[in-house]
Short mmCIF file of C-alpha atoms and ligand atoms in Angstrom, two decimals:
data_model
loop_
_atom_site.label_atom_id
_atom_site.label_comp_id
_atom_site.label_asym_id
_atom_site.label_seq_id
_atom_site.Cartn_x
_atom_site.Cartn_y
_atom_site.Cartn_z
CA MET U 1279 189.72 53.82 155.73
CA TYR U 1280 190.55 50.79 154.12
CA THR U 1281 193.83 50.62 151.71
CA VAL U 1282 193.47 47.69 149.21
CA ALA U 1283 196.24 45.80 147.63
CA GLN U 1284 196.14 43.48 145.00
CA LEU U 1285 197.61 39.86 145.00
CA ILE U 1286 199.42 38.74 141.87
CA GLY U 1287 201.15 35.55 141.51
CA GLY U 1288 200.92 34.96 145.20
CA VAL U 1289 202.58 38.41 146.12
CA TRP U 1290 200.41 41.08 147.94
CA GLY U 1291 200.96 44.76 147.07
CA ALA U 1292 201.87 43.85 143.44
CA GLY U 1293 201.31 46.40 140.61
CA GLY U 1294 198.47 49.01 140.62
CA ALA U 1295 200.21 51.38 138.07
CA GLY U 1296 196.89 52.11 136.41
CA GLY U 1297 196.08 54.76 139.11
CA GLU U 1298 193.79 54.70 142.12
CA LEU U 1299 190.01 54.77 142.96
CA VAL U 1300 188.35 56.11 146.04
CA VAL U 1301 185.09 54.56 147.30
CA ARG U 1302 182.95 56.84 149.34
CA ASP U 1303 180.25 55.66 152.01
CA PRO U 1304 176.75 56.20 150.39
CA ALA U 1305 175.33 57.43 153.41
CA ASP U 1306 177.44 60.41 153.80
CA GLY U 1307 179.85 60.68 150.96
CA HIS U 1308 183.01 60.08 153.25
CA PRO U 1309 185.79 58.38 151.64
CA VAL U 1310 185.79 54.72 152.64
CA SER U 1311 188.58 52.84 150.47
CA THR U 1312 191.30 53.63 148.25
CA VAL U 1313 192.10 51.10 145.67
CA PRO U 1314 194.95 50.61 143.03
CA VAL U 1315 193.88 50.09 139.39
CA ALA U 1316 195.54 47.14 137.56
CA THR U 1317 196.73 48.00 134.12
CA ALA U 1318 196.41 45.59 131.04
CA ASP U 1319 199.96 44.50 131.58
CA GLU U 1320 199.45 43.24 134.96
CA VAL U 1321 196.08 41.46 134.26
CA GLY U 1322 198.47 39.73 131.60
CA LYS U 1323 201.18 38.76 134.03
CA ALA U 1324 198.52 37.69 136.57
CA VAL U 1325 196.70 35.39 134.07
CA GLU U 1326 200.41 34.00 133.35
CA ALA U 1327 201.17 33.40 136.93
CA ALA U 1328 197.58 31.62 137.40
CA ARG U 1329 198.64 29.27 134.22
CA GLY U 1330 201.68 28.43 136.11
CA VAL U 1331 200.03 27.17 139.33
CA ALA U 1332 197.21 25.85 137.73
CA PRO U 1333 198.59 22.52 136.88
CA GLY U 1334 199.64 21.84 140.25
CA TRP U 1335 196.37 22.73 141.89
CA ALA U 1336 194.42 20.34 139.54
CA ALA U 1337 196.65 17.51 140.39
CA THR U 1338 196.06 18.04 144.12
CA ASP U 1339 193.78 15.31 145.65
CA PRO U 1340 190.01 16.35 145.39
CA ALA U 1341 189.76 15.76 149.36
CA GLU U 1342 192.95 18.11 150.03
CA ARG U 1343 191.03 20.86 147.78
CA ALA U 1344 187.90 20.42 149.88
CA ALA U 1345 189.78 20.55 153.40
CA ALA U 1346 191.15 23.89 151.92
CA LEU U 1347 187.77 25.19 151.05
CA HIS U 1348 186.64 24.11 154.63
CA ARG U 1349 189.51 26.14 155.91
CA ALA U 1350 188.48 28.91 153.63
CA ALA U 1351 184.91 28.96 155.11
CA ASP U 1352 186.54 28.90 158.66
CA ALA U 1353 188.92 32.12 157.87
CA VAL U 1354 185.84 33.79 156.17
CA GLN U 1355 183.70 32.92 159.38
CA ALA U 1356 186.43 34.53 161.44
CA ALA U 1357 186.42 37.71 159.28
CA ALA U 1358 182.67 37.93 159.18
CA GLN U 1359 182.13 41.11 161.25
CA GLU U 1360 185.15 42.83 159.31
CA LEU U 1361 183.31 41.79 156.07
CA ALA U 1362 180.08 42.87 156.97
CA ALA U 1363 181.20 46.30 158.27
CA ALA U 1364 183.03 46.78 154.88
CA VAL U 1365 179.97 45.92 152.85
CA THR U 1366 177.70 48.28 154.63
CA ALA U 1367 180.54 51.11 154.66
CA GLU U 1368 181.02 50.55 150.82
CA MET U 1369 177.58 49.98 149.37
CA GLY U 1370 175.26 51.11 152.12
CA LYS U 1371 173.08 48.03 152.79
CA PRO U 1372 171.75 47.42 156.72
CA LEU U 1373 174.28 45.71 158.77
CA ALA U 1374 172.29 42.77 159.30
CA ASP U 1375 171.55 42.26 155.84
CA ALA U 1376 175.30 42.57 155.14
CA ARG U 1377 176.00 39.91 158.02
CA GLY U 1378 173.28 37.68 156.25
CA GLY U 1379 175.13 37.92 153.08
CA VAL U 1380 178.43 36.79 154.55
CA GLU U 1381 176.70 33.76 156.45
CA ALA U 1382 175.54 32.90 153.20
CA GLY U 1383 178.62 32.89 151.52
CA VAL U 1384 180.28 30.77 154.29
CA GLY U 1385 177.55 28.34 154.04
CA THR U 1386 178.01 28.15 150.03
CA LEU U 1387 181.76 27.65 150.98
CA ARG U 1388 181.09 24.43 153.07
CA GLN U 1389 178.36 23.27 150.75
CA TYR U 1390 180.91 23.09 147.86
CA ALA U 1391 183.55 21.75 150.00
CA GLU U 1392 181.52 18.93 150.96
CA LEU U 1393 179.92 18.42 147.50
CA ALA U 1394 182.68 18.67 145.27
CA PRO U 1395 184.70 15.48 146.23
CA VAL U 1396 181.67 13.28 146.10
CA ARG U 1397 180.66 14.34 142.61
CA GLY U 1398 182.43 12.04 140.39
CA GLY U 1399 181.93 11.07 136.67
CA ARG U 1400 180.42 7.88 135.48
CA THR U 1401 181.17 4.49 134.24
CA LEU U 1402 180.24 3.23 130.88
CA LEU U 1403 178.77 -0.34 129.88
CA GLY U 1404 181.61 -0.72 127.05
CA GLY U 1405 183.09 -3.99 125.88
CA ALA U 1406 184.08 -6.79 128.56
CA GLU U 1407 187.59 -6.34 127.71
CA SER U 1408 187.96 -2.52 127.98
CA ILE U 1409 187.38 0.13 130.25
CA ASP U 1410 185.10 3.10 129.69
CA PHE U 1411 184.39 6.12 131.80
CA MET U 1412 183.70 9.95 131.96
CA ALA U 1413 185.70 11.91 134.23
CA PRO U 1414 185.25 15.75 135.03
CA GLN U 1415 188.49 17.78 135.10
CA PRO U 1416 189.38 21.26 136.11
CA ARG U 1417 189.25 23.90 133.19
CA GLY U 1418 192.31 25.64 134.18
CA VAL U 1419 192.36 29.43 134.56
CA VAL U 1420 188.73 31.11 135.91
CA ALA U 1421 188.33 34.84 135.65
CA ALA U 1422 185.70 35.47 138.35
CA ILE U 1423 184.08 39.02 137.91
CA THR U 1424 181.66 40.03 140.60
CA PRO U 1425 179.09 42.84 141.53
CA TRP U 1426 178.48 45.04 144.45
CA ASN U 1427 174.86 44.59 145.44
CA ASP U 1428 175.63 41.23 147.54
CA PRO U 1429 179.28 40.89 147.00
CA VAL U 1430 180.37 38.37 149.85
CA ALA U 1431 177.71 35.69 149.00
CA VAL U 1432 177.98 35.88 145.34
CA SER U 1433 181.76 35.77 145.34
CA CYS U 1434 181.98 33.02 147.56
CA GLY U 1435 179.78 31.07 145.11
CA LEU U 1436 181.98 31.67 142.09
CA LEU U 1437 185.29 31.41 143.95
CA GLY U 1438 184.30 28.40 146.20
CA ALA U 1439 183.08 26.34 143.47
CA ALA U 1440 185.94 27.25 140.93
CA LEU U 1441 188.66 26.52 143.52
CA VAL U 1442 187.18 23.39 144.86
CA THR U 1443 186.91 22.06 141.34
CA GLY U 1444 190.70 22.38 140.86
CA ASN U 1445 191.04 25.92 138.93
CA ALA U 1446 193.47 28.93 139.58
CA VAL U 1447 191.04 31.83 139.98
CA LEU U 1448 191.62 35.53 139.03
CA TYR U 1449 189.05 37.44 141.31
CA LYS U 1450 187.87 41.08 140.03
CA PRO U 1451 185.37 42.45 142.68
CA SER U 1452 183.39 45.31 141.91
CA GLU U 1453 184.71 48.76 141.82
CA ARG U 1454 182.12 49.62 144.20
CA THR U 1455 183.21 47.28 146.80
CA PRO U 1456 186.68 46.56 146.40
CA ALA U 1457 187.71 46.43 150.22
CA THR U 1458 185.13 43.81 150.65
CA GLY U 1459 186.82 41.76 148.00
CA TRP U 1460 190.19 42.40 149.21
CA LEU U 1461 189.14 41.17 152.64
CA LEU U 1462 187.56 38.11 151.14
CA ALA U 1463 190.77 37.48 149.31
CA ARG U 1464 193.00 38.07 152.04
CA ALA U 1465 191.01 35.43 154.12
CA LEU U 1466 190.92 32.78 151.45
CA ASP U 1467 194.48 33.19 150.47
CA GLU U 1468 195.55 32.52 154.17
CA VAL U 1469 194.47 28.81 153.57
CA LEU U 1470 195.22 28.19 149.91
CA PRO U 1471 198.53 27.46 148.22
CA PRO U 1472 200.06 30.51 147.08
CA GLY U 1473 199.08 31.81 143.67
CA VAL U 1474 196.17 29.76 143.36
CA LEU U 1475 193.71 32.74 143.93
CA SER U 1476 194.72 36.28 142.65
CA LEU U 1477 193.14 39.52 143.32
CA LEU U 1478 193.02 42.30 140.69
CA THR U 1479 191.15 45.76 141.29
CA GLY U 1480 189.76 48.53 139.19
CA GLY U 1481 186.76 49.23 137.00
CA ALA U 1482 185.34 48.06 133.72
CA GLU U 1483 188.59 48.12 131.92
CA VAL U 1484 190.36 45.74 134.21
CA GLY U 1485 187.27 43.31 133.87
CA ALA U 1486 187.47 43.82 130.12
CA ALA U 1487 191.35 43.06 130.35
CA LEU U 1488 190.68 39.87 131.90
CA ALA U 1489 187.63 38.72 129.78
CA GLY U 1490 189.79 39.30 126.69
CA GLY U 1491 192.71 37.54 128.34
CA ASP U 1492 194.07 33.90 128.06
CA VAL U 1493 191.59 32.20 130.34
CA ASP U 1494 189.59 29.20 130.17
CA VAL U 1495 186.46 30.63 131.70
CA VAL U 1496 185.18 33.93 132.25
CA ALA U 1497 182.29 33.91 135.15
CA HIS U 1498 180.37 37.06 135.23
CA VAL U 1499 177.68 38.18 137.76
CA GLY U 1500 176.47 41.75 136.87
CA ALA U 1501 174.70 43.90 134.29
CA THR U 1502 173.20 42.35 131.20
CA ALA U 1503 174.94 45.01 128.90
CA THR U 1504 178.34 43.93 130.53
CA GLY U 1505 177.46 40.24 130.10
CA ARG U 1506 177.07 40.93 126.37
CA GLN U 1507 180.66 42.47 126.02
CA ILE U 1508 182.25 39.69 127.98
CA ALA U 1509 180.54 37.14 125.90
CA ALA U 1510 181.91 38.98 122.65
CA ALA U 1511 185.48 39.31 123.97
CA ALA U 1512 185.23 35.57 124.98
CA ALA U 1513 184.11 34.76 121.83
CA ARG U 1514 187.46 35.89 120.27
CA THR U 1515 189.55 33.67 122.64
CA GLY U 1516 187.27 30.56 122.89
CA ALA U 1517 186.80 30.94 126.79
CA LYS U 1518 183.48 29.30 128.26
CA VAL U 1519 181.33 31.98 129.38
CA LEU U 1520 179.02 31.94 132.50
CA LEU U 1521 176.81 35.00 132.84
CA GLU U 1522 174.31 35.69 135.82
CA ASN U 1523 172.94 38.97 134.67
CA GLY U 1524 170.19 41.51 135.06
CA GLY U 1525 166.54 40.97 135.53
CA SER U 1526 163.18 42.74 135.44
CA ASP U 1527 161.04 40.11 137.84
CA PRO U 1528 157.27 40.46 137.63
CA LEU U 1529 155.05 39.93 140.44
CA VAL U 1530 151.71 38.67 139.47
CA VAL U 1531 148.65 39.77 141.95
CA ASP U 1532 145.71 37.57 141.26
CA ALA U 1533 142.19 38.12 141.83
CA GLY U 1534 140.61 36.88 145.37
CA VAL U 1535 144.16 36.99 147.09
CA ASP U 1536 144.09 38.87 150.55
CA PRO U 1537 145.56 42.69 149.22
CA VAL U 1538 147.18 43.32 152.48
CA TRP U 1539 149.22 40.24 152.49
CA ALA U 1540 149.98 40.81 148.80
CA ALA U 1541 151.23 44.14 149.53
CA GLU U 1542 153.49 43.11 152.32
CA GLN U 1543 154.95 40.51 150.02
CA ALA U 1544 155.39 43.19 147.11
CA ALA U 1545 157.03 45.61 149.55
CA LEU U 1546 159.61 42.96 150.78
CA GLY U 1547 160.44 42.09 147.07
CA ALA U 1548 160.66 45.67 145.76
CA PHE U 1549 162.29 47.45 148.75
CA ALA U 1550 164.56 44.90 150.52
CA ASN U 1551 168.27 45.99 149.94
CA ALA U 1552 166.86 49.10 148.55
CA GLY U 1553 165.62 47.16 145.50
CA GLN U 1554 169.07 46.36 144.70
CA ILE U 1555 168.81 42.47 144.28
CA CYS U 1556 168.95 40.60 141.03
CA VAL U 1557 165.79 39.12 141.85
CA ALA U 1558 163.98 41.85 143.27
CA VAL U 1559 160.29 42.55 142.27
CA GLU U 1560 160.75 45.22 139.43
CA ARG U 1561 157.15 45.10 137.90
CA ILE U 1562 153.75 44.33 139.45
CA TYR U 1563 150.58 43.09 137.57
CA VAL U 1564 147.53 43.43 139.68
CA HIS U 1565 144.01 42.17 139.25
CA ARG U 1566 141.47 44.92 138.91
CA ASP U 1567 139.44 43.47 141.64
CA VAL U 1568 142.18 43.81 144.11
CA ALA U 1569 144.21 46.61 142.69
CA GLU U 1570 142.81 49.71 144.94
CA ASP U 1571 143.26 48.10 148.38
CA PHE U 1572 146.73 46.42 147.33
CA VAL U 1573 148.03 49.65 146.16
CA ASP U 1574 146.66 51.62 149.66
CA ALA U 1575 148.45 48.74 151.53
CA LEU U 1576 151.50 48.97 149.57
CA VAL U 1577 151.88 52.84 150.14
CA ARG U 1578 151.35 52.27 153.79
CA ARG U 1579 154.26 50.01 153.95
CA ALA U 1580 156.43 52.07 151.73
CA GLU U 1581 156.17 55.11 154.00
CA ALA U 1582 156.60 53.22 157.18
CA LEU U 1583 160.12 52.13 156.12
CA ARG U 1584 162.66 53.51 158.54
CA VAL U 1585 165.26 55.24 156.30
CA GLY U 1586 168.82 55.69 157.51
CA PRO U 1587 172.61 54.73 157.22
CA GLY U 1588 173.26 50.85 157.05
CA ARG U 1589 175.32 51.03 160.36
CA ASP U 1590 172.03 52.14 162.43
CA PRO U 1591 170.62 49.14 163.70
CA ALA U 1592 166.97 50.63 163.47
CA THR U 1593 167.47 51.08 159.57
CA GLU U 1594 165.02 49.26 157.29
CA LEU U 1595 166.09 51.20 153.96
CA GLY U 1596 169.74 52.09 153.49
CA PRO U 1597 170.96 54.31 150.58
CA LEU U 1598 171.50 53.27 147.21
CA VAL U 1599 174.98 52.55 146.20
CA ASP U 1600 176.10 55.84 144.85
CA ARG U 1601 174.50 58.97 143.31
CA ARG U 1602 175.27 57.71 139.66
CA HIS U 1603 173.10 54.83 140.37
CA ARG U 1604 170.36 57.06 141.97
CA ASP U 1605 170.47 59.27 138.96
CA HIS U 1606 169.80 56.02 136.95
CA VAL U 1607 166.69 55.11 139.30
CA HIS U 1608 165.20 58.55 139.52
CA GLY U 1609 165.66 58.75 135.90
CA GLN U 1610 163.37 55.96 135.20
CA VAL U 1611 160.63 57.06 137.63
CA THR U 1612 160.53 60.71 136.14
CA ALA U 1613 160.25 59.43 132.73
CA ALA U 1614 157.29 57.02 133.73
CA VAL U 1615 155.57 60.11 135.47
CA ALA U 1616 156.17 62.26 132.34
CA GLY U 1617 154.63 59.63 130.25
CA GLY U 1618 151.13 59.60 132.51
CA ALA U 1619 152.32 57.59 135.48
CA ARG U 1620 151.56 59.01 138.97
CA LEU U 1621 153.42 58.92 142.22
CA ARG U 1622 151.63 57.35 145.48
CA ALA U 1623 154.65 57.48 147.42
CA GLY U 1624 158.29 58.85 147.15
CA GLY U 1625 159.73 59.56 144.06
CA VAL U 1626 161.26 62.70 145.05
CA LEU U 1627 165.00 63.40 145.73
CA PRO U 1628 165.73 63.97 149.37
CA ASP U 1629 167.89 67.03 150.52
CA GLY U 1630 171.07 66.02 152.25
CA PRO U 1631 174.10 63.91 151.92
CA GLY U 1632 174.52 60.29 150.38
CA ALA U 1633 172.56 58.48 147.91
CA PHE U 1634 169.35 57.92 149.51
CA TYR U 1635 165.84 57.44 147.69
CA PRO U 1636 162.56 56.94 149.11
CA ALA U 1637 160.60 53.69 148.90
CA THR U 1638 158.40 54.56 145.61
CA VAL U 1639 155.05 53.34 144.57
CA VAL U 1640 154.04 54.45 140.91
CA VAL U 1641 150.61 53.68 139.71
CA ASP U 1642 148.81 54.07 136.19
CA CYS U 1643 152.02 52.40 134.72
CA ARG U 1644 151.91 50.69 131.13
CA HIS U 1645 153.50 47.48 130.41
CA GLU U 1646 155.65 49.40 127.56
CA MET U 1647 157.31 52.12 129.83
CA THR U 1648 160.79 51.74 130.42
CA LEU U 1649 160.27 51.71 134.28
CA VAL U 1650 158.30 48.66 133.85
CA ARG U 1651 160.62 46.74 130.94
CA GLU U 1652 164.02 47.53 132.01
CA GLU U 1653 165.88 46.65 135.29
CA THR U 1654 165.61 49.73 137.60
CA PHE U 1655 167.71 48.00 140.64
CA GLY U 1656 165.99 50.93 143.14
CA PRO U 1657 163.18 50.69 145.76
CA VAL U 1658 160.51 51.16 143.16
CA ALA U 1659 157.26 49.33 142.68
CA PRO U 1660 155.84 50.09 139.27
CA VAL U 1661 152.06 48.99 139.29
CA VAL U 1662 150.19 48.08 136.19
CA VAL U 1663 146.27 47.05 136.43
CA VAL U 1664 145.12 44.02 134.38
CA ASP U 1665 141.89 42.45 133.81
CA SER U 1666 142.68 38.79 133.83
CA PHE U 1667 145.40 36.35 135.02
CA SER U 1668 145.91 35.45 131.41
CA GLU U 1669 146.86 39.17 130.57
CA ALA U 1670 149.18 39.33 133.75
CA LEU U 1671 150.98 36.14 132.59
CA ARG U 1672 151.44 37.62 129.08
CA CYS U 1673 152.63 40.62 130.34
CA ALA U 1674 155.17 39.01 132.60
CA ALA U 1675 156.26 36.49 130.12
CA ASP U 1676 157.00 39.49 127.67
CA SER U 1677 160.49 40.78 128.65
CA PRO U 1678 163.89 40.98 127.40
CA TYR U 1679 165.14 39.21 130.46
CA GLY U 1680 164.14 35.71 132.10
CA LEU U 1681 165.46 35.68 135.72
CA ALA U 1682 162.55 34.92 138.15
CA ALA U 1683 159.05 35.66 138.57
CA THR U 1684 156.46 35.58 141.50
CA VAL U 1685 152.74 34.81 141.46
CA LEU U 1686 150.52 35.29 144.29
CA THR U 1687 147.43 33.26 143.64
CA GLY U 1688 145.00 30.97 145.63
CA SER U 1689 144.12 29.05 142.20
CA MET U 1690 146.01 25.83 142.04
CA SER U 1691 145.54 25.89 138.23
CA HIS U 1692 147.11 29.31 137.86
CA ALA U 1693 150.03 28.15 140.03
CA GLN U 1694 150.50 25.52 137.46
CA ARG U 1695 150.04 27.67 134.46
CA ALA U 1696 152.53 30.17 135.99
CA TRP U 1697 155.47 27.56 136.54
CA ARG U 1698 154.74 25.76 133.12
CA GLU U 1699 154.22 29.04 131.10
CA LEU U 1700 156.72 31.83 132.31
CA PRO U 1701 159.97 31.64 130.34
CA VAL U 1702 162.25 32.38 133.37
CA GLY U 1703 164.73 30.48 135.32
CA THR U 1704 163.02 30.48 138.76
CA VAL U 1705 159.12 30.78 139.56
CA LYS U 1706 157.93 31.44 143.20
CA VAL U 1707 154.63 30.84 144.05
CA ASN U 1708 153.07 32.87 147.19
CA ALA U 1709 156.67 33.87 148.23
CA VAL U 1710 158.66 36.69 146.90
CA PHE U 1711 162.01 35.06 148.31
CA GLY U 1712 162.88 31.45 149.33
CA GLY U 1713 163.32 28.19 147.97
CA ALA U 1714 164.85 24.78 149.06
CA PRO U 1715 168.89 24.48 149.58
CA GLY U 1716 170.54 23.36 146.50
CA GLY U 1717 167.89 24.85 144.16
CA ALA U 1718 169.85 26.39 140.99
CA ALA U 1719 168.20 27.27 137.73
CA GLN U 1720 169.61 28.66 134.12
CA PRO U 1721 168.48 32.21 133.54
CA ARG U 1722 167.07 33.02 130.21
CA ARG U 1723 167.19 35.48 127.46
CA GLY U 1724 169.38 38.81 128.63
CA SER U 1725 169.51 37.41 132.27
CA GLY U 1726 172.33 35.15 131.48
CA GLN U 1727 173.40 31.47 130.64
CA GLY U 1728 174.64 28.54 132.82
CA PHE U 1729 174.18 27.77 136.37
CA GLY U 1730 175.20 30.46 138.75
CA TYR U 1731 174.47 28.70 141.90
CA GLY U 1732 173.76 25.23 143.65
CA PRO U 1733 175.52 22.04 143.00
CA GLU U 1734 175.41 22.23 139.04
CA LEU U 1735 178.05 25.21 139.51
CA LEU U 1736 180.48 22.95 140.13
CA ASP U 1737 179.77 21.10 136.70
CA GLU U 1738 180.47 24.37 134.82
CA PHE U 1739 183.89 24.76 136.10
CA THR U 1740 184.75 21.35 134.90
CA ALA U 1741 185.10 19.87 131.45
CA THR U 1742 184.14 16.13 131.13
CA LYS U 1743 186.57 13.94 129.28
CA ALA U 1744 185.18 10.58 127.78
CA VAL U 1745 187.97 7.81 128.13
CA HIS U 1746 188.10 4.27 126.21
CA ILE U 1747 191.04 2.06 127.35
CA GLU U 1748 191.83 -1.45 125.67
CA ALA U 1749 194.62 -3.87 126.28
CA PRO U 1750 197.42 -3.51 123.58
CA GLY U 1751 196.81 -5.20 120.26
CA GLY U 1752 193.53 -6.78 121.51
CA GLY U 1753 195.19 -9.22 124.03
CA HIS U 1754 196.60 -8.55 127.72
CA TRP U 1755 198.42 -6.02 129.57
P1 LIG K 3194 178.29 45.27 136.25
O1 LIG K 3194 178.28 44.63 135.18
O2 LIG K 3194 178.60 46.70 135.93
O3 LIG K 3194 179.67 45.04 137.07
C1 LIG K 3194 179.99 43.65 137.64
C2 LIG K 3194 181.48 43.52 137.52
O4 LIG K 3194 181.74 43.38 135.96
C3 LIG K 3194 182.32 44.62 137.93
O5 LIG K 3194 183.42 43.84 138.54
C4 LIG K 3194 182.85 45.31 136.87
O6 LIG K 3194 184.22 45.93 136.99
C5 LIG K 3194 182.87 44.46 135.76
N1 LIG K 3194 182.75 45.22 134.39
C6 LIG K 3194 181.99 46.30 134.18
N2 LIG K 3194 182.19 46.00 132.71
C7 LIG K 3194 182.92 45.15 132.29
C8 LIG K 3194 183.47 44.87 130.92
N3 LIG K 3194 183.50 45.50 129.73
N4 LIG K 3194 184.23 43.75 130.89
C9 LIG K 3194 184.52 42.90 132.11
N5 LIG K 3194 184.04 43.19 133.13
C10 LIG K 3194 183.29 44.58 133.23
O7 LIG K 3194 177.21 44.95 137.18
P2 LIG K 3194 176.92 45.87 138.87
O8 LIG K 3194 176.52 47.11 138.54
O9 LIG K 3194 177.90 45.75 139.63
O10 LIG K 3194 175.92 44.79 139.45
C11 LIG K 3194 174.32 44.94 139.22
C12 LIG K 3194 173.94 43.98 138.16
O11 LIG K 3194 174.22 42.77 138.62
C13 LIG K 3194 172.35 44.12 138.04
O12 LIG K 3194 172.03 44.12 136.71
C14 LIG K 3194 171.92 42.80 138.68
O13 LIG K 3194 170.84 42.30 138.23
C15 LIG K 3194 173.08 41.81 138.39
N6 LIG K 3194 173.24 40.77 139.51
C16 LIG K 3194 172.73 39.57 139.03
C17 LIG K 3194 172.79 38.33 139.57
C18 LIG K 3194 172.40 36.98 139.16
O14 LIG K 3194 172.58 36.22 139.78
N7 LIG K 3194 171.66 37.10 137.96
C19 LIG K 3194 173.29 38.38 141.10
C20 LIG K 3194 173.69 39.98 141.51
C21 LIG K 3194 173.72 40.91 140.78
#
């Protein structure tokens, strides 16, 4: 059982007068973590303390901040086993995936430690007697508000980039993975100057108090509805907002592709991490010519997945994060079936403890169904049959979200049309996951705004100043 503590103004165990939350293992319902809840007053005090230390950290040499981030990466690496076990216990994902998330987080910390000190501003071609340049400076105090679905990797990105660029950071992990956030904050705090990082725990009300507080940046990775509330709160304070939010990513399966290979890709995209990935495959538009063979192969793959608790090394499909989320997933599936769709695999609530949900394939879906248009965030593959690649692209583009999309095709001209025409941040051709290191995109529409990843995230946490210097009176110094 984890007993989580807050870190406010460099003091562990501070505050928590807002009550206590208990997190339960989604595999069996046993309690895993007890968590203090911050009050609005404690959030205010934490922001004030962060304001106090921010100038000192901003004035620290960039190379020294980078060295601290390298030490932070070492500390997270040293805690990797413990962190991965906490992720699995709190949100249920298979342990190997949880370890992968921690490794990704360590890699991101190291990348930012290397990149930050070599990313300067630029000099300008002003008059011969003057000096003109542009210099990035830390923004001040950053609130980092994060989700539960890949908690270490996502948090390391925001925390690493905000800290190494010289900001004081208030970290609010998800109330579904607070012990994971606590273990991460403990590892980072060991190697950072006191007070540079604070940890506040609790639910939406704690995030809302932070987002409406006296901070300079609110960085939120999470649901679209939350992102919109944060943007509204920040509009009242003038804080900059960085949002990496939900999606309903399409997968287009073109005529002429191998249906069995396409089904492997679809299964990976829809069922990995029980569908709880921001860029999971959320809806499938398959060409009529290959639809039948594709669906048969997808059903076989769905039914072959080994279901179990994340701590069992044989498990391929763990539980959903909790029963509240399972109700949301099952609600969308049953509404689609009531609207004329058909279950080909899964879609039935299992007996027994925990928040398990089977890999589900739903056919005869229509583009306008909620299951297709909205984010489900579960192991569900809704299939819509289309008659042409143009129809598939039109449907894929018609979405309130714009995070990512995948197209499976043997046609280079279709691949070219896909990346040019789809209004999303990331387009993948012939692979549902993957991409070169350092790749970053700006999500569109309800999926957010700004760069949440990659080298460009460093720029999001700095403000660029233009400087013009002349000698006094037009003469000499
Ligand atoms: P969520 O928005 O409910 O919670 C995320 C964080 O926001 C939590 O710490 C929560 O306490 C806080 N929060 C909730 N309400 C708040 C409010 N009114 N003001 C301020 N903070 C508030 O999201 P979630 O359920 O934890 O995460 C799942 C969502 O995250 C999915 O929609 C998924 O697509 C998205 N996600 C997106 C990305 C991306 O990069 N685009 C990555 C991972 C997850």
